[in-house]
Short mmCIF file of C-alpha atoms (C1' of nucleotides) in Angstrom, two decimals:
data_model
loop_
_atom_site.label_atom_id
_atom_site.label_comp_id
_atom_site.label_asym_id
_atom_site.label_seq_id
_atom_site.Cartn_x
_atom_site.Cartn_y
_atom_site.Cartn_z
CA UNK A 234 23.36 -6.76 1.95
CA UNK A 235 20.96 -8.05 -0.71
CA UNK A 236 22.74 -11.42 -0.63
CA UNK A 237 21.26 -11.90 2.74
CA UNK A 238 17.86 -12.93 1.19
CA UNK A 239 19.46 -15.97 -0.29
CA UNK A 240 21.58 -16.83 2.85
CA UNK A 241 20.49 -19.96 4.59
CA UNK A 242 18.50 -19.25 7.56
CA UNK A 243 20.04 -19.56 11.13
CA UNK A 244 18.10 -20.64 14.02
CA UNK A 245 19.73 -18.95 17.13
CA UNK A 246 18.97 -20.64 20.49
CA UNK A 247 19.51 -18.72 23.60
CA UNK A 248 19.23 -20.87 26.79
CA UNK A 249 21.39 -21.16 29.81
CA UNK A 250 20.66 -24.83 30.00
CA UNK A 251 23.44 -26.78 28.12
CA UNK A 252 21.50 -29.93 27.60
CA UNK A 253 18.55 -27.92 26.37
CA UNK A 254 21.10 -26.24 23.72
CA UNK A 255 22.34 -29.55 22.81
CA UNK A 256 18.92 -31.23 22.37
CA UNK A 257 17.54 -28.18 20.13
CA UNK A 258 20.71 -28.16 18.23
CA UNK A 259 20.24 -31.76 17.48
CA UNK A 260 16.57 -31.30 16.64
CA UNK A 261 17.13 -28.49 14.21
CA UNK A 262 20.14 -30.33 12.64
CA UNK A 263 17.95 -33.31 12.18
CA UNK A 264 15.72 -31.21 9.77
CA UNK A 265 18.48 -29.67 7.87
CA UNK A 266 18.37 -26.32 9.98
CA UNK A 267 21.57 -24.45 10.74
CA UNK A 268 21.56 -23.95 14.38
CA UNK A 269 23.74 -21.65 16.71
CA UNK A 270 23.35 -21.82 20.44
CA UNK A 271 24.25 -19.22 23.19
CA UNK A 272 24.22 -19.43 26.92
CA UNK A 273 23.40 -15.78 27.41
CA UNK A 274 21.72 -12.77 25.58
CA UNK A 275 25.23 -11.03 25.73
CA UNK A 276 26.78 -13.95 23.73
CA UNK A 277 24.17 -13.84 21.06
CA UNK A 278 24.59 -10.06 20.69
CA UNK A 279 28.51 -10.55 20.48
CA UNK A 280 27.95 -13.06 17.72
CA UNK A 281 27.07 -10.19 15.49
CA UNK A 282 24.75 -12.49 13.37
CA UNK A 283 21.44 -10.47 14.14
CA UNK A 284 21.34 -9.03 10.60
CA UNK A 285 21.26 -12.42 8.81
CA UNK A 286 18.23 -14.32 8.01
CA UNK A 287 16.68 -16.74 10.40
CA UNK A 288 15.02 -16.57 13.93
CA UNK A 289 15.80 -16.73 17.53
CA UNK A 290 14.54 -19.08 20.18
CA UNK A 291 14.80 -17.57 23.57
CA UNK A 292 14.40 -19.08 26.98
CA UNK A 293 12.60 -16.86 29.58
CA UNK A 294 15.24 -17.48 32.17
CA UNK A 295 18.66 -16.25 31.06
CA UNK A 296 21.79 -15.68 33.25
CA UNK A 297 22.15 -12.14 32.24
CA UNK A 298 18.81 -10.98 31.38
CA UNK A 299 14.98 -11.84 31.71
CA UNK A 300 13.86 -13.26 28.22
CA UNK A 301 11.12 -10.85 27.81
CA UNK A 302 13.41 -7.87 28.54
CA UNK A 303 15.82 -9.41 25.89
CA UNK A 304 12.87 -9.51 23.45
CA UNK A 305 12.16 -6.03 24.24
CA UNK A 306 15.99 -5.01 23.81
CA UNK A 307 16.12 -6.76 20.49
CA UNK A 308 13.17 -4.66 19.22
CA UNK A 309 14.81 -1.37 20.63
CA UNK A 310 18.12 -2.01 18.93
CA UNK A 311 16.45 -2.77 15.67
CA UNK A 312 16.96 -6.50 15.48
CA UNK A 313 14.08 -7.74 13.54
CA UNK A 314 14.61 -11.65 13.93
CA UNK A 315 11.26 -13.29 14.62
CA UNK A 316 11.29 -14.56 18.13
CA UNK A 317 10.21 -17.89 19.66
CA UNK A 318 9.94 -17.90 23.25
CA UNK A 319 10.25 -21.06 25.55
CA UNK A 320 9.94 -21.42 29.29
CA UNK A 321 9.86 -23.90 32.22
CA UNK A 322 8.04 -21.70 34.64
CA UNK A 323 6.17 -19.09 32.85
CA UNK A 324 2.72 -17.79 33.47
CA UNK A 325 -0.08 -16.39 31.14
CA UNK A 326 0.93 -12.74 31.82
CA UNK A 327 4.41 -13.46 30.39
CA UNK A 328 3.17 -15.47 27.50
CA UNK A 329 0.62 -12.62 26.67
CA UNK A 330 3.33 -9.81 26.89
CA UNK A 331 5.69 -11.84 24.59
CA UNK A 332 2.90 -12.49 22.02
CA UNK A 333 1.88 -8.68 22.10
CA UNK A 334 5.23 -7.84 21.34
CA UNK A 335 5.19 -9.96 18.45
CA UNK A 336 6.61 -13.38 19.36
CA UNK A 337 5.69 -16.20 16.88
CA UNK A 338 4.90 -18.54 19.77
CA UNK A 339 5.50 -19.19 23.19
CA UNK A 340 6.17 -22.76 24.17
CA UNK A 341 6.14 -24.04 27.77
CA UNK A 342 8.70 -26.72 28.49
CA UNK A 343 8.48 -29.48 28.08
CA UNK A 344 7.18 -29.13 24.57
CA UNK A 345 6.77 -31.40 21.61
CA UNK A 346 9.70 -31.33 19.15
CA UNK A 347 7.22 -30.85 16.37
CA UNK A 348 5.72 -27.82 18.09
CA UNK A 349 9.09 -26.20 18.15
CA UNK A 350 9.89 -26.94 14.71
CA UNK A 351 6.42 -25.66 13.56
CA UNK A 352 7.17 -22.33 15.43
CA UNK A 353 10.62 -22.01 14.13
CA UNK A 354 9.52 -22.70 10.57
CA UNK A 355 6.87 -20.24 10.73
CA UNK A 356 9.41 -17.76 12.31
CA UNK A 357 11.83 -18.29 9.39
CA UNK A 358 8.97 -17.86 6.96
CA UNK A 359 8.02 -14.64 8.37
CA UNK A 360 11.60 -13.43 8.29
CA UNK A 361 11.83 -14.41 4.63
CA UNK A 362 8.75 -12.50 3.76
CA UNK A 363 9.81 -9.52 5.69
CA UNK A 364 13.13 -9.45 3.88
CA UNK A 365 11.76 -9.82 0.68
CA UNK A 366 9.33 -6.83 0.91
CA UNK A 367 12.02 -4.63 2.57
CA UNK A 368 14.60 -5.64 0.16
CA UNK A 369 12.31 -4.29 -2.75
CA UNK A 370 11.75 -1.18 -0.80
CA UNK A 371 15.50 -0.66 0.07
CA UNK A 372 16.19 -1.21 -3.65
CA UNK A 373 13.78 1.61 -4.51
CA UNK A 374 15.10 3.90 -1.71
CA UNK A 375 18.63 3.35 -3.09
CA UNK A 376 17.30 4.62 -6.43
CA UNK A 377 15.75 7.45 -4.76
CA UNK A 378 19.22 8.23 -3.25
CA UNK A 379 20.60 8.98 -6.78
CA UNK A 380 18.09 11.77 -7.49
CA UNK A 381 19.24 15.20 -7.19
CA UNK A 382 17.50 17.60 -4.76
CA UNK A 383 15.49 19.04 -7.61
CA UNK A 384 14.71 15.90 -9.18
CA UNK A 385 13.33 14.45 -6.07
CA UNK A 386 11.11 17.79 -5.52
CA UNK A 387 9.82 17.38 -9.32
CA UNK A 388 9.13 13.66 -8.82
CA UNK A 389 7.18 14.49 -5.66
CA UNK A 390 5.03 16.98 -7.13
CA UNK A 391 4.46 15.02 -10.33
CA UNK A 392 3.39 11.93 -8.57
CA UNK A 393 1.02 14.06 -6.61
CA UNK A 394 -0.71 14.58 -9.68
CA UNK A 395 0.43 18.12 -10.70
CA UNK A 396 0.97 19.24 -14.26
CA UNK A 397 4.35 20.27 -15.36
CA UNK A 398 3.54 24.01 -15.61
CA UNK A 399 2.13 23.69 -11.93
CA UNK A 400 5.32 22.04 -10.72
CA UNK A 401 7.24 24.89 -12.44
CA UNK A 402 5.11 27.50 -10.75
CA UNK A 403 5.45 25.86 -7.29
CA UNK A 404 9.22 25.59 -7.63
CA UNK A 405 9.66 28.95 -9.28
CA UNK A 406 11.25 27.52 -12.33
CA UNK A 407 10.47 27.21 -16.15
CA UNK A 408 8.17 24.36 -17.41
CA UNK A 409 10.98 23.27 -19.50
CA UNK A 410 13.32 22.69 -16.65
CA UNK A 411 10.58 20.66 -14.92
CA UNK A 412 10.49 18.41 -18.00
CA UNK A 413 14.23 17.86 -17.92
CA UNK A 414 14.02 16.92 -14.18
CA UNK A 415 11.20 14.84 -14.66
CA UNK A 416 12.65 12.79 -17.38
CA UNK A 417 15.87 12.50 -15.30
CA UNK A 418 13.99 11.09 -12.41
CA UNK A 419 12.11 8.62 -14.59
CA UNK A 420 15.46 7.34 -16.01
CA UNK A 421 17.12 7.21 -12.78
CA UNK A 422 14.20 5.43 -10.94
CA UNK A 423 13.74 2.98 -13.92
CA UNK A 424 10.11 3.92 -14.34
CA UNK A 425 8.92 3.56 -17.91
CA UNK A 426 5.63 5.14 -17.32
CA UNK A 427 4.19 7.92 -14.99
CA UNK A 428 2.10 4.93 -13.40
CA UNK A 429 5.21 3.15 -12.32
CA UNK A 430 6.58 6.19 -10.87
CA UNK A 431 3.39 6.86 -8.81
CA UNK A 432 3.65 3.27 -7.52
CA UNK A 433 7.22 3.72 -6.59
CA UNK A 434 6.43 6.91 -4.71
CA UNK A 435 3.69 5.07 -2.92
CA UNK A 436 5.89 2.19 -1.96
CA UNK A 437 8.47 4.25 -0.32
CA UNK A 438 6.15 6.74 1.46
CA UNK A 439 4.48 4.50 3.90
CA UNK A 440 7.71 3.10 4.97
CA UNK A 441 9.47 6.02 6.64
CA UNK B 263 -23.51 1.20 6.45
CA UNK B 264 -21.03 4.13 6.56
CA UNK B 265 -22.70 5.68 9.56
CA UNK B 266 -21.22 2.74 11.61
CA UNK B 267 -17.92 4.60 11.67
CA UNK B 268 -19.70 7.36 13.70
CA UNK B 269 -21.77 4.97 15.95
CA UNK B 270 -20.74 4.82 19.51
CA UNK B 271 -18.66 1.88 20.27
CA UNK B 272 -20.39 -0.99 22.12
CA UNK B 273 -18.31 -3.40 24.48
CA UNK B 274 -19.88 -6.94 24.34
CA UNK B 275 -19.35 -9.05 27.26
CA UNK B 276 -19.89 -12.71 27.01
CA UNK B 277 -19.67 -14.51 30.41
CA UNK B 278 -21.71 -17.09 32.11
CA UNK B 279 -21.03 -15.61 35.40
CA UNK B 280 -23.82 -12.97 36.27
CA UNK B 281 -21.86 -11.17 38.96
CA UNK B 282 -19.08 -10.73 36.49
CA UNK B 283 -21.26 -9.43 33.78
CA UNK B 284 -22.74 -6.97 36.33
CA UNK B 285 -19.31 -5.97 37.50
CA UNK B 286 -17.91 -5.39 34.05
CA UNK B 287 -21.02 -3.66 32.85
CA UNK B 288 -20.64 -1.28 35.81
CA UNK B 289 -16.94 -0.80 35.09
CA UNK B 290 -17.64 0.12 31.47
CA UNK B 291 -20.51 2.48 32.38
CA UNK B 292 -18.22 4.21 34.71
CA UNK B 293 -16.06 5.33 31.88
CA UNK B 294 -18.89 6.17 29.57
CA UNK B 295 -18.62 2.96 27.44
CA UNK B 296 -21.73 1.31 26.16
CA UNK B 297 -21.83 -2.22 27.45
CA UNK B 298 -23.95 -5.08 26.47
CA UNK B 299 -23.78 -8.39 28.21
CA UNK B 300 -24.57 -12.06 27.25
CA UNK B 301 -24.66 -15.30 29.24
CA UNK B 302 -23.78 -17.38 26.14
CA UNK B 303 -21.99 -17.27 22.65
CA UNK B 304 -25.53 -17.94 21.15
CA UNK B 305 -27.02 -14.85 22.90
CA UNK B 306 -24.39 -12.58 21.38
CA UNK B 307 -24.84 -13.98 17.85
CA UNK B 308 -28.71 -13.67 18.24
CA UNK B 309 -28.31 -9.88 19.30
CA UNK B 310 -27.22 -9.37 15.65
CA UNK B 311 -24.73 -6.43 16.67
CA UNK B 312 -21.86 -8.05 15.37
CA UNK B 313 -21.38 -5.53 12.60
CA UNK B 314 -21.31 -2.26 14.84
CA UNK B 315 -18.31 -0.78 16.01
CA UNK B 316 -16.82 -1.91 19.25
CA UNK B 317 -15.19 -4.96 20.70
CA UNK B 318 -16.04 -8.22 22.45
CA UNK B 319 -14.81 -9.55 25.86
CA UNK B 320 -15.10 -13.25 26.00
CA UNK B 321 -14.67 -15.68 28.97
CA UNK B 322 -12.86 -18.88 28.22
CA UNK B 323 -15.49 -20.94 29.95
CA UNK B 324 -18.99 -20.47 28.50
CA UNK B 325 -22.02 -22.62 28.93
CA UNK B 326 -22.55 -23.51 25.18
CA UNK B 327 -19.17 -23.12 23.69
CA UNK B 328 -15.37 -22.89 24.71
CA UNK B 329 -14.35 -19.22 24.48
CA UNK B 330 -11.39 -20.16 22.15
CA UNK B 331 -13.75 -21.99 19.86
CA UNK B 332 -16.10 -19.02 19.95
CA UNK B 333 -13.14 -16.80 18.96
CA UNK B 334 -12.29 -19.14 16.02
CA UNK B 335 -16.07 -19.28 15.03
CA UNK B 336 -16.25 -15.34 14.98
CA UNK B 337 -13.31 -15.33 12.67
CA UNK B 338 -15.00 -18.01 10.44
CA UNK B 339 -18.16 -16.10 10.10
CA UNK B 340 -16.52 -12.85 9.48
CA UNK B 341 -17.10 -11.09 12.54
CA UNK B 342 -14.06 -8.68 12.83
CA UNK B 343 -14.72 -7.26 16.33
CA UNK B 344 -11.60 -7.34 18.26
CA UNK B 345 -11.48 -9.93 21.11
CA UNK B 346 -10.29 -9.58 24.73
CA UNK B 347 -10.26 -12.93 26.50
CA UNK B 348 -10.53 -13.46 30.06
CA UNK B 349 -10.35 -16.70 32.06
CA UNK B 350 -10.04 -18.01 35.50
CA UNK B 351 -8.46 -21.24 34.92
CA UNK B 352 -6.61 -20.75 31.63
CA UNK B 353 -3.10 -21.91 30.86
CA UNK B 354 -0.26 -20.63 28.58
CA UNK B 355 -1.32 -22.79 25.82
CA UNK B 356 -4.84 -21.28 25.67
CA UNK B 357 -3.48 -17.73 25.96
CA UNK B 358 -0.99 -18.33 23.07
CA UNK B 359 -3.61 -19.73 20.92
CA UNK B 360 -5.88 -16.80 21.53
CA UNK B 361 -3.20 -14.19 20.92
CA UNK B 362 -1.98 -16.15 17.67
CA UNK B 363 -5.62 -15.69 16.35
CA UNK B 364 -5.37 -12.01 17.09
CA UNK B 365 -6.73 -11.37 20.34
CA UNK B 366 -5.89 -7.95 21.92
CA UNK B 367 -5.42 -9.26 25.29
CA UNK B 368 -5.64 -12.21 27.58
CA UNK B 369 -6.47 -11.56 31.21
CA UNK B 370 -6.49 -14.00 33.86
CA UNK B 371 -9.04 -13.44 36.61
CA UNK B 372 -8.82 -11.72 38.87
CA UNK B 373 -7.73 -8.79 36.87
CA UNK B 374 -7.27 -5.16 37.60
CA UNK B 375 -10.08 -2.98 36.25
CA UNK B 376 -7.49 -0.80 34.62
CA UNK B 377 -6.00 -3.67 32.69
CA UNK B 378 -9.32 -4.60 31.35
CA UNK B 379 -10.11 -0.93 30.53
CA UNK B 380 -6.80 -0.59 28.70
CA UNK B 381 -7.26 -3.82 26.66
CA UNK B 382 -10.93 -2.64 25.68
CA UNK B 383 -9.67 0.76 24.75
CA UNK B 384 -7.04 -0.50 22.65
CA UNK B 385 -9.45 -3.02 21.03
CA UNK B 386 -11.84 -0.25 20.32
CA UNK B 387 -9.22 1.79 18.71
CA UNK B 388 -8.12 -0.99 16.45
CA UNK B 389 -11.67 -1.48 15.40
CA UNK B 390 -11.96 2.05 14.64
CA UNK B 391 -8.84 2.12 12.46
CA UNK B 392 -9.82 -1.07 10.73
CA UNK B 393 -13.18 0.59 9.87
CA UNK B 394 -11.79 3.78 8.72
CA UNK B 395 -9.44 1.94 6.26
CA UNK B 396 -11.99 -0.53 5.18
CA UNK B 397 -14.50 2.37 4.66
CA UNK B 398 -12.28 4.25 2.44
CA UNK B 399 -11.86 1.07 0.42
CA UNK B 400 -15.39 0.18 0.29
CA UNK B 401 -16.24 3.70 -0.85
CA UNK B 402 -13.75 3.07 -3.77
CA UNK B 403 -15.07 -0.21 -4.54
CA UNK B 404 -18.51 1.37 -4.70
CA UNK B 405 -17.21 3.74 -7.30
CA UNK B 406 -15.64 0.88 -9.24
CA UNK B 407 -19.01 -0.87 -9.38
CA UNK B 408 -20.45 2.13 -11.39
CA UNK B 409 -17.91 1.33 -14.07
CA UNK B 410 -19.21 -0.44 -17.29
CA UNK B 411 -17.16 -3.40 -18.32
CA UNK B 412 -15.14 -1.64 -20.89
CA UNK B 413 -14.47 1.28 -18.58
CA UNK B 414 -13.03 -1.11 -16.08
CA UNK B 415 -10.99 -2.73 -18.70
CA UNK B 416 -9.55 0.55 -19.96
CA UNK B 417 -8.88 1.83 -16.46
CA UNK B 418 -6.90 -1.32 -15.68
CA UNK B 419 -4.68 -1.10 -18.74
CA UNK B 420 -4.29 2.69 -18.25
CA UNK B 421 -3.19 2.40 -14.60
CA UNK B 422 -0.92 -0.45 -15.77
CA UNK B 423 1.02 2.11 -17.55
CA UNK B 424 -0.14 1.76 -21.08
CA UNK B 425 -0.73 4.24 -23.62
CA UNK B 426 -4.15 4.87 -25.22
CA UNK B 427 -3.17 3.37 -28.47
CA UNK B 428 -1.60 0.45 -26.71
CA UNK B 429 -4.88 -0.10 -24.79
CA UNK B 430 -6.92 0.27 -28.14
CA UNK B 431 -4.68 -2.37 -29.70
CA UNK B 432 -5.09 -4.83 -26.83
CA UNK B 433 -8.82 -4.48 -26.64
CA UNK B 434 -9.20 -4.26 -30.47
CA UNK B 435 -11.10 -0.89 -30.51
CA UNK B 436 -9.98 2.51 -31.74
CA UNK B 437 -7.84 4.91 -29.70
CA UNK B 438 -10.63 7.51 -29.77
CA UNK B 439 -12.97 5.09 -28.03
CA UNK B 440 -10.30 4.31 -25.41
CA UNK B 441 -10.16 8.12 -24.76
CA UNK B 442 -13.93 8.21 -24.05
CA UNK B 443 -13.92 5.15 -21.79
CA UNK B 444 -10.87 6.64 -19.91
CA UNK B 445 -12.57 9.98 -19.42
CA UNK B 446 -15.67 8.31 -18.14
CA UNK B 447 -13.67 6.16 -15.74
CA UNK B 448 -11.94 9.28 -14.45
CA UNK B 449 -15.13 11.01 -13.91
CA UNK B 450 -16.92 8.09 -12.21
CA UNK B 451 -14.00 7.44 -9.95
CA UNK B 452 -13.70 11.02 -8.93
CA UNK B 453 -10.00 11.05 -9.98
CA UNK B 454 -8.62 14.39 -11.17
CA UNK B 455 -5.39 12.98 -12.36
CA UNK B 456 -3.91 9.90 -13.63
CA UNK B 457 -1.89 9.78 -10.52
CA UNK B 458 -5.04 9.61 -8.40
CA UNK B 459 -6.37 6.77 -10.57
CA UNK B 460 -3.23 4.81 -10.25
CA UNK B 461 -3.43 5.03 -6.56
CA UNK B 462 -7.12 4.09 -6.34
CA UNK B 463 -6.38 1.06 -8.45
CA UNK B 464 -3.47 0.27 -6.08
CA UNK B 465 -5.63 0.73 -2.90
CA UNK B 466 -8.31 -1.68 -4.21
CA UNK B 467 -6.17 -4.32 -5.66
CA UNK B 468 -4.37 -5.67 -2.57
CA UNK B 469 -7.70 -5.96 -0.73
CA UNK B 470 -9.54 -8.50 -2.67
"C1'" DG C 65 -42.37 1.99 -30.54
"C1'" DG C 66 -39.93 5.18 -28.26
"C1'" DG C 67 -36.67 5.89 -24.73
"C1'" DT C 68 -32.45 4.71 -22.23
"C1'" DG C 69 -27.60 3.54 -21.80
"C1'" DG C 70 -23.45 1.17 -23.35
"C1'" DA C 71 -20.49 0.80 -26.97
"C1'" DT C 72 -18.33 2.22 -31.07
"C1'" DC C 73 -15.96 5.67 -34.25
"C1'" DA C 74 -14.77 10.14 -37.08
"C1'" DC C 75 -13.37 14.88 -37.28
"C1'" DA C 76 -11.45 18.66 -35.25
"C1'" DC C 77 -9.05 21.12 -31.99
"C1'" DC C 78 -6.23 22.24 -28.00
"C1'" DA C 79 -3.50 21.33 -23.99
"C1'" DA C 80 0.22 18.70 -22.25
"C1'" DA C 81 4.03 15.60 -22.34
"C1'" DG C 82 8.51 14.41 -24.05
"C1'" DT C 83 12.81 14.86 -26.58
"C1'" DA C 84 16.49 17.02 -29.02
"C1'" DT C 85 20.05 20.80 -29.42
"C1'" DG C 86 22.38 24.23 -27.77
"C1'" DA C 87 23.73 27.51 -24.23
"C1'" DC C 88 24.76 29.66 -19.73
"C1'" DC C 89 26.10 29.84 -14.73
"C1'" DC C 90 28.18 27.84 -10.62
"C1'" DG C 91 30.60 25.29 -7.09
"C1'" DA C 92 33.49 21.57 -6.05
"C1'" DA C 93 37.08 18.67 -7.24
"C1'" DC C 94 41.29 17.52 -9.27
"C1'" DG D 283 42.42 26.51 -14.24
"C1'" DT D 284 40.05 23.14 -16.23
"C1'" DT D 285 36.65 19.68 -15.78
"C1'" DC D 286 32.40 17.90 -14.10
"C1'" DG D 287 27.89 17.62 -12.47
"C1'" DG D 288 23.74 20.23 -11.22
"C1'" DG D 289 20.77 23.57 -12.40
"C1'" DT D 290 18.86 26.82 -15.34
"C1'" DC D 291 16.48 28.10 -19.78
"C1'" DA D 292 15.03 28.79 -25.23
"C1'" DT D 293 13.63 27.16 -29.51
"C1'" DA D 294 11.61 23.65 -32.13
"C1'" DC D 295 9.16 19.61 -32.97
"C1'" DT D 296 6.67 15.18 -32.20
"C1'" DT D 297 3.70 12.38 -29.70
"C1'" DT D 298 0.01 11.87 -26.33
"C1'" DG D 299 -3.80 13.25 -23.85
"C1'" DG D 300 -8.33 15.19 -23.34
"C1'" DT D 301 -12.74 17.27 -24.95
"C1'" DG D 302 -16.62 18.35 -27.86
"C1'" DT D 303 -19.89 17.47 -31.53
"C1'" DG D 304 -22.11 14.40 -34.03
"C1'" DA D 305 -23.24 9.93 -35.42
"C1'" DT D 306 -24.43 4.56 -35.70
"C1'" DC D 307 -25.69 0.27 -33.60
"C1'" DC D 308 -27.63 -2.62 -30.21
"C1'" DA D 309 -29.97 -4.52 -26.16
"C1'" DC D 310 -33.29 -3.78 -22.84
"C1'" DC D 311 -37.40 -1.81 -20.61
"C1'" DC D 312 -41.77 0.16 -20.17
#
DNA sequence: GGGTGGATCACACCAAAGTATGACCCGAAC
DNA sequence: GTTCGGGTCATACTTTGGTGTGATCCACCC
């Protein structure tokens, strides 16, 4: 799970045109990128590699599904791989829709190899950064998971700025018990100071 | 400065076509939006309204400047108004470039009135949200400005999790002096608790 | 030259935080 | 039924935090 961050990035190419698949595979190989190709959206999903680091290059015209719909579906099912769209017959409306949904680039065919490489490199970099940030947060969330119900309550009130006695009052328990839970929360979270704990609480909160 | 947040949003329309300017002005008026129109990029800049809330609708073809270059220039000179591009002859490459630079939408002419209104409404909302967030931060930064050099140093070390005696050691002063600066910083920043102060420090830091 | 504000520090005192020891209750798991 | 973890609490103690009073020094400004 955490090792994914160090996995080598994979470039997934989804295009019904076999010659294009071959050309792109050769292009990515030539710069040392690991490329997987698929003729259909279904093939990509069946491969089960959607959680690994990398990005996905999608042609607008696919046998089983419109490329834009595929992009939307990926978002729906939680696949966060950055998308590079390409097409031979697209129009402005399509490109704008893809970009609004967060596509890294939208390349009309024929494109220059370098443009595709630039887009893919940017996509991989974005994916890497996202995984780094989310990895840190999931690590924190994991630690949060080790907190007991009481410890979590106490921690929330403490990081909100309340004093031990206020927390005790709010929870209907004694101050000494609050201190115990507070200390336990600090230990479990790996926070050496209250400032650390506050930052941890802030980092996890906005996520959801 | 802060009152801008409550100012009414202005929709700036930059298009060399007088009939289009008139049509858009009528469209925006019809939904209660305050519209200003300009024939050239220069005219817009001369109006000096770039800091007020709102958004800007730009035609790709302008007399004095390409619309994409205008968009890039706005970014360069720090105008953060959300951009809606429109064009009668654009291609995919243009639309992608505009979207990569953060345009809200890119509408080929002729467009449906509703599409333009949707884009402008989304642009105004984004502008509003940005101003809200940045307003909060600038308010904090203003308070930071009232801190003396020592108070700022102490606050930074304190929010980093150091104890008063550690801060005293780091700065080569006595602990009692640290307490005084610390208390002054709390008062000036309007922080009732250390947790508040930590959050303020966090909110200002990532901005830069 | 007197006023202002920043920085420094001491002394004293109280409030709050943090820790250790020991204890009890309870439910779930073995 | 015994063990284990969570939750509860008390007593006692030390360390930090926070405030007030009073004071000195210095730079700057009118």
